[in-house]
mmCIF file of C-alpha atoms in Angstrom:
data_model
loop_
_atom_site.group_PDB
_atom_site.id
_atom_site.type_symbol
_atom_site.label_atom_id
_atom_site.label_comp_id
_atom_site.label_asym_id
_atom_site.label_seq_id
_atom_site.Cartn_x
_atom_site.Cartn_y
_atom_site.Cartn_z
ATOM 1 C CA MET F 1 0.000 0.000 0.000
ATOM 2 C CA ASN F 2 1.434 3.401 -0.968
ATOM 3 C CA LEU F 3 0.800 6.674 0.883
ATOM 4 C CA GLU F 4 -1.919 7.806 -1.537
ATOM 5 C CA ASN F 5 -3.943 4.636 -1.010
ATOM 6 C CA TYR F 6 -3.327 4.722 2.736
ATOM 7 C CA LEU F 7 -4.619 8.296 3.036
ATOM 8 C CA LEU F 8 -7.598 7.559 0.798
ATOM 9 C CA LYS F 9 -8.521 4.812 3.239
ATOM 10 C CA TYR F 10 -7.639 6.401 6.577
ATOM 11 C CA GLY F 11 -6.660 10.048 6.026
ATOM 12 C CA ASN F 12 -10.014 11.548 7.046
ATOM 13 C CA ASN F 13 -9.677 9.932 10.476
ATOM 14 C CA TYR F 14 -6.485 11.846 11.378
ATOM 15 C CA PRO F 15 -6.505 15.291 13.028
ATOM 16 C CA LYS F 16 -5.979 18.012 10.419
ATOM 17 C CA GLU F 17 -2.628 19.211 11.810
ATOM 18 C CA LEU F 18 -1.231 15.681 11.988
ATOM 19 C CA LEU F 19 -2.412 14.892 8.482
ATOM 20 C CA GLU F 20 -0.664 18.006 7.161
ATOM 21 C CA TYR F 21 2.544 16.981 8.955
ATOM 22 C CA ILE F 22 2.370 13.484 7.452
ATOM 23 C CA ILE F 23 1.889 14.758 3.908
ATOM 24 C CA LYS F 24 4.677 17.325 4.268
ATOM 25 C CA ASN F 25 7.245 15.048 5.892
ATOM 26 C CA TYR F 26 6.503 11.588 4.517
ATOM 27 C CA ASP F 27 9.643 9.739 3.440
ATOM 28 C CA LYS F 28 11.869 12.753 4.150
ATOM 29 C CA ASP F 29 14.146 11.067 6.684
ATOM 30 C CA THR F 30 13.946 7.580 8.202
ATOM 31 C CA ASP F 31 17.190 7.905 10.153
ATOM 32 C CA LYS F 32 15.996 10.277 12.868
ATOM 33 C CA GLU F 33 13.635 9.799 15.798
ATOM 34 C CA LEU F 34 10.114 10.127 14.413
ATOM 35 C CA PRO F 35 6.665 10.509 15.990
ATOM 36 C CA ASP F 36 4.702 7.279 16.356
ATOM 37 C CA PRO F 37 2.043 8.164 13.744
ATOM 38 C CA MET F 38 4.743 8.540 11.077
ATOM 39 C CA ASN F 39 6.471 5.309 12.097
ATOM 40 C CA GLN F 40 3.127 3.512 11.846
ATOM 41 C CA ILE F 41 2.515 4.841 8.336
ATOM 42 C CA TYR F 42 6.057 3.960 7.275
ATOM 43 C CA ASP F 43 5.343 0.431 8.479
ATOM 44 C CA ALA F 44 1.977 0.223 6.737
ATOM 45 C CA THR F 45 3.294 1.583 3.429
ATOM 46 C CA GLY F 46 6.510 -0.429 3.320
ATOM 47 C CA VAL F 47 9.030 2.406 3.751
ATOM 48 C CA PHE F 48 10.938 0.573 6.475
ATOM 49 C CA SER F 49 13.256 -2.276 5.635
ATOM 50 C CA ASP F 50 12.865 -5.265 7.961
ATOM 51 C CA LYS F 51 16.130 -4.299 9.644
ATOM 52 C CA GLU F 52 15.067 -0.751 10.515
ATOM 53 C CA ASN F 53 11.395 -1.469 11.245
ATOM 54 C CA PRO F 54 10.894 -0.737 14.975
ATOM 55 C CA TYR F 55 7.756 -2.883 15.218
ATOM 56 C CA LEU F 56 9.543 -5.956 13.907
ATOM 57 C CA GLN F 57 12.313 -5.284 16.426
ATOM 58 C CA TYR F 58 9.780 -5.044 19.255
ATOM 59 C CA LEU F 59 8.082 -8.215 18.021
ATOM 60 C CA LYS F 60 11.376 -10.098 18.014
ATOM 61 C CA LEU F 61 12.111 -8.966 21.551
ATOM 62 C CA ILE F 62 8.637 -9.912 22.773
ATOM 63 C CA LYS F 63 9.117 -13.362 21.238
ATOM 64 C CA ASP F 64 12.502 -13.647 22.975
ATOM 65 C CA TYR F 65 10.735 -13.389 26.334
ATOM 66 C CA PHE F 66 7.224 -14.694 25.667
ATOM 67 C CA ASP F 67 5.292 -17.171 23.597
ATOM 68 C CA ILE F 68 2.824 -15.041 21.636
ATOM 69 C CA ARG F 69 0.324 -17.864 21.182
ATOM 70 C CA GLY F 70 -1.679 -16.548 24.125
ATOM 71 C CA ASN F 71 -4.172 -13.705 24.489
ATOM 72 C CA ILE F 72 -2.354 -10.373 24.196
ATOM 73 C CA LEU F 73 -3.647 -6.912 25.056
ATOM 74 C CA GLU F 74 -1.941 -3.824 23.619
ATOM 75 C CA ILE F 75 -2.842 -0.593 25.418
ATOM 76 C CA GLY F 76 -2.306 2.606 23.448
ATOM 77 C CA GLY F 77 -1.820 1.022 20.030
ATOM 78 C CA GLY F 78 -1.762 4.383 18.246
ATOM 79 C CA PHE F 79 -3.565 5.677 15.173
ATOM 80 C CA TYR F 80 -2.651 2.581 13.165
ATOM 81 C CA PRO F 81 -1.767 -0.483 15.304
ATOM 82 C CA SER F 82 1.413 -1.591 13.566
ATOM 83 C CA LEU F 83 2.811 -3.793 16.311
ATOM 84 C CA ALA F 84 -0.530 -5.540 16.749
ATOM 85 C CA SER F 85 -0.673 -6.143 12.991
ATOM 86 C CA HIS F 86 2.662 -7.958 13.089
ATOM 87 C CA ILE F 87 1.629 -9.930 16.177
ATOM 88 C CA ALA F 88 -1.635 -10.894 14.462
ATOM 89 C CA ASN F 89 0.224 -12.094 11.361
ATOM 90 C CA GLU F 90 2.493 -14.218 13.514
ATOM 91 C CA GLN F 91 -0.468 -15.651 15.418
ATOM 92 C CA ILE F 92 -2.180 -16.479 12.126
ATOM 93 C CA ARG F 93 0.966 -18.303 11.031
ATOM 94 C CA LEU F 94 1.075 -20.196 14.329
ATOM 95 C CA LYS F 95 -2.695 -20.789 14.251
ATOM 96 C CA SER F 96 -2.964 -19.717 17.873
ATOM 97 C CA GLY F 97 -3.444 -16.585 19.949
ATOM 98 C CA THR F 98 -5.454 -13.361 19.967
ATOM 99 C CA ILE F 99 -4.538 -9.681 19.995
ATOM 100 C CA THR F 100 -6.757 -6.849 21.285
ATOM 101 C CA VAL F 101 -5.906 -3.145 20.992
ATOM 102 C CA TYR F 102 -7.255 -0.142 22.890
ATOM 103 C CA ASP F 103 -6.742 3.413 21.625
ATOM 104 C CA LYS F 104 -9.181 6.301 21.260
ATOM 105 C CA ASN F 105 -7.210 7.543 18.215
ATOM 106 C CA LEU F 106 -7.568 4.405 16.075
ATOM 107 C CA VAL F 107 -8.152 5.299 12.424
ATOM 108 C CA THR F 108 -9.594 1.869 11.683
ATOM 109 C CA THR F 109 -11.835 -0.558 13.535
ATOM 110 C CA SER F 110 -11.294 -3.501 11.192
ATOM 111 C CA LEU F 111 -8.010 -5.360 10.703
ATOM 112 C CA LYS F 112 -7.533 -9.070 10.197
ATOM 113 C CA ASN F 113 -7.342 -11.135 13.393
ATOM 114 C CA ILE F 114 -7.253 -8.027 15.659
ATOM 115 C CA LYS F 115 -9.982 -6.858 18.030
ATOM 116 C CA LEU F 116 -9.864 -3.053 17.921
ATOM 117 C CA ILE F 117 -11.461 -0.965 20.673
ATOM 118 C CA LYS F 118 -11.616 2.745 19.867
ATOM 119 C CA ARG F 119 -11.434 4.227 23.351
ATOM 120 C CA ASP F 120 -9.023 4.644 26.228
ATOM 121 C CA PHE F 121 -8.276 1.657 28.422
ATOM 122 C CA THR F 122 -9.480 2.352 31.984
ATOM 123 C CA THR F 123 -9.175 0.998 35.506
ATOM 124 C CA GLU F 124 -12.614 -0.575 35.073
ATOM 125 C CA ASP F 125 -11.586 -2.823 32.183
ATOM 126 C CA ASP F 126 -11.304 -6.531 32.964
ATOM 127 C CA ILE F 127 -8.056 -8.166 31.849
ATOM 128 C CA SER F 128 -8.600 -11.575 33.418
ATOM 129 C CA ASN F 129 -8.711 -13.326 30.018
ATOM 130 C CA PHE F 130 -5.396 -11.871 28.821
ATOM 131 C CA ASP F 131 -1.966 -13.419 29.307
ATOM 132 C CA LEU F 132 0.278 -10.485 28.367
ATOM 133 C CA LEU F 133 -0.122 -6.694 28.421
ATOM 134 C CA VAL F 134 1.895 -4.629 25.934
ATOM 135 C CA GLY F 135 2.485 -0.881 25.762
ATOM 136 C CA ILE F 136 4.782 0.822 23.255
ATOM 137 C CA MET F 137 5.396 4.314 24.607
ATOM 138 C CA PRO F 138 1.949 4.335 26.256
ATOM 139 C CA CYS F 139 2.518 7.710 27.982
ATOM 140 C CA GLN F 140 -0.003 8.310 30.794
ATOM 141 C CA ALA F 141 -1.269 4.711 30.530
ATOM 142 C CA THR F 142 2.109 3.386 31.733
ATOM 143 C CA SER F 143 1.248 3.390 35.426
ATOM 144 C CA LEU F 144 -2.184 1.944 34.684
ATOM 145 C CA ILE F 145 -0.667 -0.987 32.794
ATOM 146 C CA VAL F 146 1.658 -1.720 35.700
ATOM 147 C CA ARG F 147 -1.111 -1.513 38.294
ATOM 148 C CA LYS F 148 -3.574 -3.621 36.305
ATOM 149 C CA ALA F 149 -0.967 -6.266 35.471
ATOM 150 C CA ASN F 150 -0.091 -6.601 39.137
ATOM 151 C CA GLU F 151 -3.727 -6.591 40.253
ATOM 152 C CA PHE F 152 -4.565 -9.465 37.903
ATOM 153 C CA GLN F 153 -1.121 -11.122 38.176
ATOM 154 C CA LYS F 154 -0.321 -10.751 34.492
ATOM 155 C CA ASP F 155 2.916 -10.254 32.582
ATOM 156 C CA PHE F 156 3.760 -7.084 30.690
ATOM 157 C CA PHE F 157 6.120 -5.578 28.121
ATOM 158 C CA ILE F 158 6.372 -1.770 28.245
ATOM 159 C CA ALA F 159 8.633 0.391 26.081
ATOM 160 C CA LEU F 160 8.790 3.638 28.032
ATOM 161 C CA CYS F 161 8.286 7.002 26.362
ATOM 162 C CA GLY F 162 10.442 10.103 26.745
ATOM 163 C CA CYS F 163 7.957 12.193 28.694
ATOM 164 C CA THR F 164 6.672 12.390 32.257
ATOM 165 C CA HIS F 165 3.096 11.989 33.424
ATOM 166 C CA PHE F 166 3.047 12.963 37.065
ATOM 167 C CA SER F 167 -0.072 14.397 38.609
ATOM 168 C CA ARG F 168 0.167 17.986 39.856
ATOM 169 C CA GLU F 169 -0.512 16.745 43.367
ATOM 170 C CA TYR F 170 2.472 14.424 43.181
ATOM 171 C CA LEU F 171 4.831 16.991 41.700
ATOM 172 C CA ARG F 172 3.917 19.947 43.900
ATOM 173 C CA PHE F 173 6.703 22.398 43.147
ATOM 174 C CA GLU F 174 9.339 19.973 41.892
ATOM 175 C CA GLU F 175 10.645 19.973 38.323
ATOM 176 C CA PRO F 176 9.735 16.682 36.587
ATOM 177 C CA THR F 177 12.609 14.629 35.175
ATOM 178 C CA LEU F 178 12.639 11.437 33.155
ATOM 179 C CA GLU F 179 14.652 9.585 35.756
ATOM 180 C CA ALA F 180 12.181 10.632 38.449
ATOM 181 C CA TRP F 181 9.353 9.332 36.253
ATOM 182 C CA PHE F 182 11.101 6.005 35.641
ATOM 183 C CA GLU F 183 11.725 5.654 39.375
ATOM 184 C CA TYR F 184 8.086 6.494 40.054
ATOM 185 C CA ILE F 185 6.995 3.637 37.767
ATOM 186 C CA ARG F 186 9.453 1.265 39.437
ATOM 187 C CA ASN F 187 8.031 2.213 42.842
ATOM 188 C CA ILE F 188 4.479 1.597 41.661
ATOM 189 C CA TYR F 189 5.538 -1.807 40.386
ATOM 190 C CA TYR F 190 7.112 -2.972 43.639
ATOM 191 C CA LYS F 191 4.395 -1.463 45.850
ATOM 192 C CA THR F 192 1.609 -3.229 43.956
ATOM 193 C CA ASN F 193 3.347 -6.454 42.966
ATOM 194 C CA VAL F 194 2.141 -9.610 44.708
ATOM 195 C CA ASP F 195 3.941 -12.147 42.500
ATOM 196 C CA GLY F 196 7.380 -11.639 43.994
ATOM 197 C CA VAL F 197 8.759 -11.169 40.468
ATOM 198 C CA ASP F 198 11.630 -8.761 39.923
ATOM 199 C CA LEU F 199 11.192 -6.119 37.258
ATOM 200 C CA VAL F 200 13.433 -6.659 34.228
ATOM 201 C CA GLU F 201 14.868 -3.578 32.505
ATOM 202 C CA ILE F 202 16.525 -3.755 29.108
ATOM 203 C CA THR F 203 17.652 -1.362 26.400
ATOM 204 C CA SER F 204 15.334 -0.534 23.523
ATOM 205 C CA PRO F 205 16.159 -2.534 20.369
ATOM 206 C CA THR F 206 15.269 0.334 18.035
ATOM 207 C CA LYS F 207 16.981 3.637 17.303
ATOM 208 C CA TYR F 208 13.564 5.320 17.291
ATOM 209 C CA ASN F 209 13.196 4.914 21.048
ATOM 210 C CA LYS F 210 16.183 5.305 23.373
ATOM 211 C CA TYR F 211 14.288 4.749 26.620
ATOM 212 C CA PRO F 212 14.202 1.594 28.773
ATOM 213 C CA ILE F 213 11.903 -1.360 28.288
ATOM 214 C CA LEU F 214 10.267 -2.807 31.398
ATOM 215 C CA ILE F 215 9.328 -6.478 31.490
ATOM 216 C CA LYS F 216 7.383 -8.463 34.035
ATOM 217 C CA LYS F 217 7.690 -12.192 33.425
ATOM 218 C CA ARG F 218 6.335 -14.717 35.858
ATOM 219 C CA LYS F 219 7.800 -18.200 35.966
ATOM 220 C CA ASN F 220 4.526 -20.059 36.605
ATOM 221 C CA ASN F 221 2.813 -19.109 33.365
ATOM 222 C CA MET F 222 2.326 -20.438 29.837
ATOM 223 C CA TYR F 223 5.224 -18.503 28.382
ATOM 224 C CA LYS F 224 8.814 -19.357 27.607
ATOM 225 C CA ASN F 225 11.323 -19.934 30.373
#
């Protein structure tokens, strides 16, 4: 699918300013850090080689830690759920597994083998039927993913974003920093964790995201050892 066909299909579902940015900057530079919506379109329209595609790199890393033949929930999948699309293709090949995506900004509600939910994920949502929670730079949903995964004793894979999402009450008069935000998420994890599982932190596999990846992996589950 080229950009023209992509925009004919989905362009009207993007905010005007973002659509103008996409049209102006498409295929200008794939070597620098790009916003998620552009990365997703590059993936959908075949601009990325397999080697530089961040979603294939995330998929490989997820498969290094987990068996994706279970029920996977991606929270904050973006305008076009590229990672979920690759997971779905792999699950189709394996003939096992499901993938569900939440995001209020979804430009489509119909993709093969993916359940798409066009709204924010909330504290009220039940995740008991899922095996793994995934968030790729999920911003303010990061702490929610951690809390919900611990509440329901589920595993997660979170690629952190480069911004902070403290509440004003928490910050008071302090200047927010990334390291303070990362530490805040770590504290939430250990305060709410009942599995006794240490948090794993690794380096991002893609040049498009230089921030840590957090992984919770229980031993007594259906996934790889």
